[in-house]
Amino acid sequence: MEKIKRVFVIVLDSLGIGAEPDAADFGDGPACHTLKSIVGSKQYSTPNLQQIGLFNIDGVGCGTPAADPIGSFARLRELSRGKDTTTGHWEMAGIVSERPMPTYPNGFPPEVIAKLETAFGKKILCNRPYSGTQVILDYGREQEETGGLIVYTSADSVLQIAANEADVPVETLYGYCRKARAIMQGEHGVGRVIARPYIGKYPGYERTPRRHDFSLDPTGDTMLDALARKGLATIGVGKIADIFAGRSVSRSLGINRDNADGMRKTLALMDEAFTGLAFVNLVDFDMTYGHRRDIDGYAAAMTEFDAQFGAMMEKMQAGDVVMITGDHGCDPGAPGTDHTREYVPLLVYGKPIKQGANLGTYPTFAMLGATVADMFGAPLTTKGESLLPRLLAE
């Protein structure tokens, strides 16, 4: 058996594969199914994911299963009380969040706004749940006229601050976010404070790629911590370092311009000699297509990813393993614009990995983190259990 030297965990942000039994508790219907919504699009073609076993997973119920899958595959259920990026990533890394992070469907309370305005020395505009593209259109002129800051939220546990780069330089905006992060603790400890810079003049505003997330510190042990304790590489691609507040990330390749940029960085990493983990987040599936309910756009993005994944397969070395998963759903065929409470796939591929193994359904995303830690003999305390004994080829 080949010894595992490098593990590439790729998160297709929001790729859900069907409603969880408690979806109604999160405002979602039993029909939410991100993958099923996009498979019917003429823009969808993922032969490599099909070959690994995507459509062979328990309960997927769409697409054409592979006759002889070349990977191992499973379905993971979220145990945490949430359906957002932070909760999903923390759980796959090992942390199960038993209490939901706070959300603000009516905006932030007056005492929070008062603290923020005092800290910023600026007027706060909006203070409502809002679409990120619509909020700058509706409040951009007032922001220019008053010098205020647009503060808004969403269905997720987030506080977002938007400002025109012409009025508030990006580093200054990041400074406001750090002040907000210090305030948003305890009962108001939102998962993320997000800087949302934009450019342009009304009505031609455009968000820039200089978004930055300021997350809570992880509340427990993660696979990143476990590998770091052993002196192994823990490389973040995309917003991984932001999600984990930089903790135990040995190197970050920064925010991706788009999914394709994230995969180009990942392909370049494959030419480097390291032992450990490359943890990759591809957020466009969620941010650009899922929330905007763009079925064809989501499908085309999956097709683009599959082609780049094919190039990755060709570059894989004997000790490489790729694990592909999601962090929640965001069904572009569902009503509204919110995330959806769904199972996620787990696809595992590489020379050390058994082919055609249907591992079944498991009760927590933390199975992934337990498995990665086990691959490197790194102790990790988590509610997940390692799948490694069932994954290894004989």
Coordinates of C-alpha atoms in Angstrom, one line a residue:
M1 CA 0.0 0.0 0.0
E2 CA 1.2 3.5 -0.9
K3 CA 1.9 5.7 2.1
I4 CA -0.3 8.9 2.1
K5 CA 1.9 12.0 1.9
R6 CA -0.4 14.7 0.7
V7 CA -4.2 15.2 1.1
F8 CA -6.1 17.7 -0.9
V9 CA -9.5 18.5 0.6
I10 CA -11.6 20.5 -1.9
V11 CA -14.8 22.1 -0.7
L12 CA -17.3 22.8 -3.4
D13 CA -19.0 25.5 -1.4
S14 CA -22.8 24.8 -1.1
L15 CA -22.9 21.5 -3.1
G16 CA -25.7 19.8 -1.2
I17 CA -27.1 16.4 -2.3
G18 CA -30.6 16.4 -0.8
A19 CA -32.6 17.6 2.2
E20 CA -31.6 16.4 5.6
P21 CA -34.4 15.0 7.9
D22 CA -34.5 18.2 9.9
A23 CA -34.6 20.6 6.9
A24 CA -37.9 22.0 8.0
D25 CA -36.4 23.2 11.2
F26 CA -34.2 25.5 9.1
G27 CA -37.0 26.8 6.9
D28 CA -36.3 24.4 4.0
G29 CA -38.7 22.0 2.2
P30 CA -38.0 18.3 1.7
A31 CA -37.3 18.9 -2.0
C32 CA -34.2 21.0 -1.6
H33 CA -31.4 19.3 -3.6
T34 CA -28.6 21.4 -5.0
L35 CA -27.1 18.8 -7.2
K36 CA -30.4 17.6 -8.7
S37 CA -31.3 21.2 -9.6
I38 CA -28.2 21.7 -11.7
V39 CA -27.8 18.2 -13.3
G40 CA -30.7 18.9 -15.6
S41 CA -29.0 22.0 -17.1
K42 CA -27.6 21.8 -20.5
Q43 CA -24.5 23.5 -19.1
Y44 CA -23.8 20.5 -16.7
S45 CA -21.2 17.9 -17.6
T46 CA -19.0 16.3 -14.9
P47 CA -17.6 13.0 -16.3
N48 CA -14.7 12.9 -13.8
L49 CA -16.9 13.3 -10.8
Q50 CA -19.2 10.7 -12.2
Q51 CA -16.3 8.3 -12.6
I52 CA -15.2 8.9 -9.0
G53 CA -18.7 8.0 -7.8
L54 CA -20.7 11.2 -7.3
F55 CA -24.0 9.6 -8.6
N56 CA -23.4 6.4 -6.8
I57 CA -23.8 8.0 -3.3
D58 CA -26.7 6.9 -1.2
G59 CA -29.9 8.8 -1.8
V60 CA -28.5 11.1 -4.6
G61 CA -31.2 10.0 -6.9
C62 CA -30.0 12.0 -10.0
G63 CA -27.4 11.7 -12.7
T64 CA -26.1 8.4 -14.0
P65 CA -24.2 6.2 -11.6
A66 CA -20.8 4.9 -12.7
A67 CA -20.7 1.2 -13.5
D68 CA -17.3 0.8 -12.0
P69 CA -16.5 3.8 -9.8
I70 CA -12.7 4.5 -9.3
G71 CA -13.1 6.2 -5.9
S72 CA -14.8 5.7 -2.6
F73 CA -17.9 7.7 -1.7
A74 CA -20.2 8.5 1.2
R75 CA -23.0 10.8 2.3
L76 CA -22.4 13.1 5.3
R77 CA -25.1 14.7 7.4
E78 CA -24.5 17.9 9.3
L79 CA -24.8 17.4 13.1
S80 CA -24.2 21.1 14.0
R81 CA -27.1 23.5 14.4
G82 CA -26.5 25.6 11.4
K83 CA -26.2 25.7 7.6
D84 CA -23.5 28.3 7.0
T85 CA -19.9 28.4 5.9
T86 CA -18.3 28.7 9.2
T87 CA -20.4 26.0 10.9
G88 CA -19.9 23.6 8.0
H89 CA -16.1 24.0 7.7
W90 CA -15.6 23.8 11.4
E91 CA -17.6 20.6 11.5
M92 CA -15.7 18.9 8.7
A93 CA -12.5 19.9 10.5
G94 CA -13.7 18.3 13.7
I95 CA -15.9 20.8 15.7
V96 CA -19.6 20.1 16.1
S97 CA -21.4 23.3 17.1
E98 CA -24.3 22.4 19.4
R99 CA -25.7 25.9 19.6
P100 CA -26.5 27.9 16.5
M101 CA -24.5 31.1 16.0
P102 CA -26.7 34.2 16.3
T103 CA -28.6 35.6 13.4
Y104 CA -30.4 38.9 13.0
P105 CA -33.5 38.7 10.8
N106 CA -34.6 42.2 12.0
G107 CA -31.1 43.8 12.0
F108 CA -28.8 44.3 14.9
P109 CA -30.2 45.6 18.2
P110 CA -29.8 49.3 19.1
E111 CA -27.1 48.6 21.8
V112 CA -24.9 46.8 19.2
I113 CA -25.3 49.6 16.7
A114 CA -24.5 52.2 19.3
K115 CA -21.3 50.4 20.2
L116 CA -20.3 50.1 16.5
E117 CA -21.0 53.8 15.7
T118 CA -18.9 54.8 18.8
A119 CA -16.0 52.5 17.7
F120 CA -16.1 53.6 14.1
G121 CA -16.9 57.3 14.6
K122 CA -19.2 57.0 11.7
K123 CA -22.9 56.7 11.0
I124 CA -24.3 53.2 10.3
L125 CA -26.6 52.8 7.3
C126 CA -29.1 50.1 6.5
N127 CA -28.9 47.6 9.4
R128 CA -31.1 45.0 7.8
P129 CA -30.8 41.6 6.1
Y130 CA -29.9 42.4 2.5
S131 CA -28.6 41.1 -0.8
G132 CA -24.9 42.2 -1.1
T133 CA -25.4 43.6 -4.6
Q134 CA -28.7 45.3 -3.9
V135 CA -27.6 46.9 -0.7
I136 CA -24.8 49.0 -2.4
L137 CA -27.3 50.1 -5.1
D138 CA -29.9 51.2 -2.5
Y139 CA -27.4 52.8 0.0
G140 CA -24.4 53.7 -2.1
R141 CA -25.3 57.3 -2.7
E142 CA -26.1 57.8 1.0
Q143 CA -22.8 56.3 1.9
E144 CA -21.0 58.8 -0.4
E145 CA -23.0 61.8 0.9
T146 CA -22.7 61.0 4.6
G147 CA -19.4 59.2 4.8
G148 CA -21.2 56.4 6.7
L149 CA -20.7 52.7 6.6
I150 CA -23.3 50.2 5.2
V151 CA -23.8 47.5 7.8
Y152 CA -26.1 44.6 6.9
T153 CA -26.6 40.9 7.5
S154 CA -28.2 37.9 5.9
A155 CA -29.8 34.7 6.9
D156 CA -26.3 33.5 8.0
S157 CA -24.5 34.5 11.2
V158 CA -22.7 37.5 9.7
L159 CA -22.1 41.2 10.1
Q160 CA -21.1 42.7 6.8
I161 CA -19.6 46.2 6.3
A162 CA -19.7 47.7 2.8
A163 CA -18.0 51.0 1.7
N164 CA -16.8 52.5 -1.6
E165 CA -13.1 52.2 -1.9
A166 CA -13.0 55.8 -3.1
D167 CA -14.3 56.9 0.3
V168 CA -12.9 54.3 2.6
P169 CA -9.6 52.7 1.6
V170 CA -9.6 48.9 1.9
E171 CA -7.2 48.7 4.8
T172 CA -9.3 51.2 6.7
L173 CA -12.4 49.1 6.0
Y174 CA -10.5 46.1 7.4
G175 CA -9.7 48.1 10.5
Y176 CA -13.4 48.8 11.1
C177 CA -14.1 45.1 10.7
R178 CA -11.5 44.3 13.3
K179 CA -13.2 46.7 15.7
A180 CA -16.5 45.1 14.9
R181 CA -15.0 41.6 15.5
A182 CA -13.9 42.7 19.0
I183 CA -17.5 43.9 19.7
M184 CA -19.3 40.9 18.2
Q185 CA -18.4 38.4 20.9
G186 CA -20.4 36.4 23.5
E187 CA -24.1 36.4 22.8
H188 CA -23.5 38.5 19.7
G189 CA -20.6 36.3 18.5
V190 CA -21.5 36.1 14.8
G191 CA -19.6 33.5 12.8
R192 CA -18.0 36.1 10.5
V193 CA -17.6 39.9 10.2
I194 CA -17.1 40.5 6.4
A195 CA -15.5 43.5 4.7
R196 CA -17.3 44.2 1.4
P197 CA -15.5 46.9 -0.6
Y198 CA -16.9 48.1 -3.9
I199 CA -16.1 50.7 -6.5
G200 CA -17.9 52.9 -9.0
K201 CA -20.6 55.5 -9.1
Y202 CA -24.3 55.1 -8.9
P203 CA -25.8 53.1 -10.4
G204 CA -22.7 51.3 -11.7
Y205 CA -21.4 49.9 -8.4
E206 CA -19.3 46.8 -8.5
R207 CA -18.0 44.7 -5.7
T208 CA -14.3 44.0 -5.7
P209 CA -12.4 40.7 -4.9
R210 CA -10.8 42.4 -1.8
R211 CA -13.5 41.0 0.4
H212 CA -12.1 39.7 3.7
D213 CA -13.7 37.6 6.4
F214 CA -12.9 38.0 10.1
S215 CA -14.1 34.8 11.8
L216 CA -14.5 33.8 15.4
D217 CA -11.6 31.7 16.8
P218 CA -12.5 28.0 16.4
T219 CA -14.0 26.7 19.6
G220 CA -12.4 23.3 19.6
D221 CA -9.7 21.0 18.2
T222 CA -9.5 20.7 14.4
M223 CA -7.7 18.6 11.9
L224 CA -5.5 21.7 11.2
D225 CA -4.5 21.8 14.8
A226 CA -3.8 18.0 14.8
L227 CA -1.5 18.2 11.8
A228 CA 0.2 21.4 13.0
R229 CA 1.1 19.6 16.2
K230 CA 3.0 17.1 14.2
G231 CA 4.8 19.7 12.2
L232 CA 3.0 18.9 9.0
A233 CA 2.0 21.4 6.3
T234 CA -1.5 22.9 6.5
I235 CA -2.0 25.0 3.4
G236 CA -5.1 27.1 2.9
V237 CA -6.5 28.0 -0.6
G238 CA -9.3 30.6 -0.8
K239 CA -10.9 31.7 2.4
I240 CA -9.8 28.8 4.6
A241 CA -7.4 30.9 6.7
D242 CA -10.3 33.4 7.2
I243 CA -12.8 30.7 8.3
F244 CA -10.3 29.4 10.9
A245 CA -9.1 32.8 12.0
G246 CA -5.6 31.8 10.7
R247 CA -5.2 29.2 13.4
S248 CA -2.9 26.3 12.5
V249 CA -2.8 27.4 8.9
S250 CA 1.0 27.1 8.0
R251 CA 0.5 29.0 4.7
S252 CA -2.3 30.7 3.0
L253 CA -2.5 31.3 -0.7
G254 CA -5.1 34.0 -0.2
I255 CA -8.6 34.7 -1.5
N256 CA -9.3 33.3 -5.0
R257 CA -10.4 35.6 -7.8
D258 CA -12.8 32.9 -8.8
N259 CA -13.1 29.1 -8.7
A260 CA -10.8 28.6 -11.6
D261 CA -8.1 30.7 -9.9
G262 CA -8.5 28.5 -6.8
M263 CA -8.0 25.4 -8.9
R264 CA -5.0 26.9 -10.7
K265 CA -3.4 27.5 -7.3
T266 CA -4.2 24.0 -6.3
L267 CA -2.7 22.5 -9.5
A268 CA 0.5 24.6 -8.9
L269 CA 0.7 23.2 -5.3
M270 CA 0.8 19.7 -6.8
D271 CA 4.2 20.5 -8.2
E272 CA 5.6 21.3 -4.8
A273 CA 7.1 18.9 -2.3
F274 CA 5.2 18.9 1.0
T275 CA 3.8 16.5 3.5
G276 CA 0.4 17.3 4.9
L277 CA -2.9 19.0 3.9
A278 CA -4.0 21.4 1.3
F279 CA -7.5 22.7 2.2
V280 CA -9.3 24.4 -0.7
N281 CA -12.5 26.4 -0.7
L282 CA -14.2 27.2 -4.0
V283 CA -16.8 29.8 -2.9
D284 CA -18.3 30.9 -6.3
F285 CA -20.7 27.9 -6.4
D286 CA -22.4 29.5 -3.3
M287 CA -21.7 33.2 -3.6
T288 CA -22.1 33.7 -7.3
Y289 CA -24.6 31.1 -8.3
G290 CA -26.4 29.5 -5.4
H291 CA -27.5 32.6 -3.6
R292 CA -28.5 34.2 -6.9
R293 CA -30.5 31.1 -7.9
D294 CA -28.6 30.8 -11.2
I295 CA -29.0 27.2 -12.2
D296 CA -27.2 27.4 -15.5
G297 CA -24.3 29.4 -14.0
Y298 CA -23.9 26.9 -11.2
A299 CA -24.0 24.0 -13.7
A300 CA -21.4 25.7 -15.9
A301 CA -19.1 26.3 -12.9
M302 CA -19.3 22.6 -12.0
T303 CA -18.4 21.7 -15.6
E304 CA -15.4 24.0 -15.4
F305 CA -14.3 22.5 -12.1
D306 CA -14.6 19.0 -13.4
A307 CA -12.3 19.8 -16.3
Q308 CA -9.7 21.2 -13.9
F309 CA -10.2 18.2 -11.6
G310 CA -9.4 16.0 -14.6
A311 CA -6.1 17.8 -14.9
M312 CA -5.5 17.3 -11.2
M313 CA -6.1 13.6 -11.5
E314 CA -3.4 13.4 -14.2
K315 CA -0.9 15.2 -11.9
M316 CA -1.5 13.0 -8.8
Q317 CA 1.5 11.2 -7.3
A318 CA 1.5 7.8 -5.7
G319 CA 1.0 9.2 -2.1
D320 CA -1.7 11.7 -3.0
V321 CA -5.3 11.6 -1.9
V322 CA -8.1 14.0 -3.0
M323 CA -11.3 14.4 -0.9
I324 CA -14.1 16.4 -2.4
T325 CA -17.1 17.6 -0.3
G326 CA -19.5 20.5 0.5
D327 CA -20.2 22.6 3.5
H328 CA -24.0 23.0 3.2
G329 CA -26.5 23.4 0.4
C330 CA -27.6 26.4 -1.6
D331 CA -30.2 25.0 -4.0
P332 CA -30.5 27.4 -7.0
G333 CA -33.9 25.8 -7.7
A334 CA -35.3 26.5 -4.2
P335 CA -37.4 29.6 -3.2
G336 CA -35.6 32.5 -1.7
T337 CA -31.8 33.1 -1.6
D338 CA -30.7 31.4 1.6
H339 CA -28.6 28.3 2.1
T340 CA -30.4 25.0 2.3
R341 CA -30.0 22.3 5.0
E342 CA -28.7 19.3 3.0
Y343 CA -26.5 16.3 3.1
V344 CA -23.1 16.7 1.4
P345 CA -21.0 14.3 -0.7
L346 CA -17.7 12.8 0.3
L347 CA -15.6 11.6 -2.7
V348 CA -12.2 10.1 -2.0
Y349 CA -9.7 9.2 -4.7
G350 CA -6.0 8.2 -5.0
K351 CA -3.7 5.2 -5.4
P352 CA -3.9 4.4 -1.7
I353 CA -7.8 4.4 -1.8
K354 CA -10.1 1.5 -2.5
Q355 CA -12.1 1.7 -5.7
G356 CA -15.9 1.4 -5.8
A357 CA -16.4 1.4 -2.0
N358 CA -19.8 2.8 -1.0
L359 CA -19.2 3.8 2.5
G360 CA -22.8 4.7 3.2
T361 CA -24.3 7.6 5.2
Y362 CA -22.8 9.1 8.4
P363 CA -24.2 11.4 11.0
T364 CA -21.6 14.2 10.9
F365 CA -19.3 16.1 8.6
A366 CA -16.6 15.5 11.2
M367 CA -15.9 12.1 9.7
L368 CA -13.7 13.9 7.2
G369 CA -11.5 15.6 9.8
A370 CA -11.2 12.4 11.8
T371 CA -10.1 10.6 8.6
V372 CA -7.6 13.2 7.6
A373 CA -6.0 13.2 11.0
D374 CA -5.8 9.4 11.0
M375 CA -4.1 9.5 7.6
F376 CA -1.2 11.2 9.3
G377 CA -1.4 9.5 12.7
A378 CA -2.3 12.8 14.3
P379 CA -4.5 12.5 17.4
L380 CA -7.8 14.5 17.2
T381 CA -10.6 14.7 19.7
T382 CA -13.9 14.9 17.7
K383 CA -17.4 13.4 17.4
G384 CA -16.4 12.1 14.0
E385 CA -14.9 8.6 13.4
S386 CA -12.1 7.8 10.9
L387 CA -13.1 6.1 7.7
L388 CA -9.5 5.2 6.9
P389 CA -9.8 1.5 7.7
R390 CA -12.6 1.3 5.1
L391 CA -10.9 3.5 2.6
L392 CA -7.5 1.8 2.3
A393 CA -6.8 -0.4 -0.7
E394 CA -5.4 -3.8 0.1

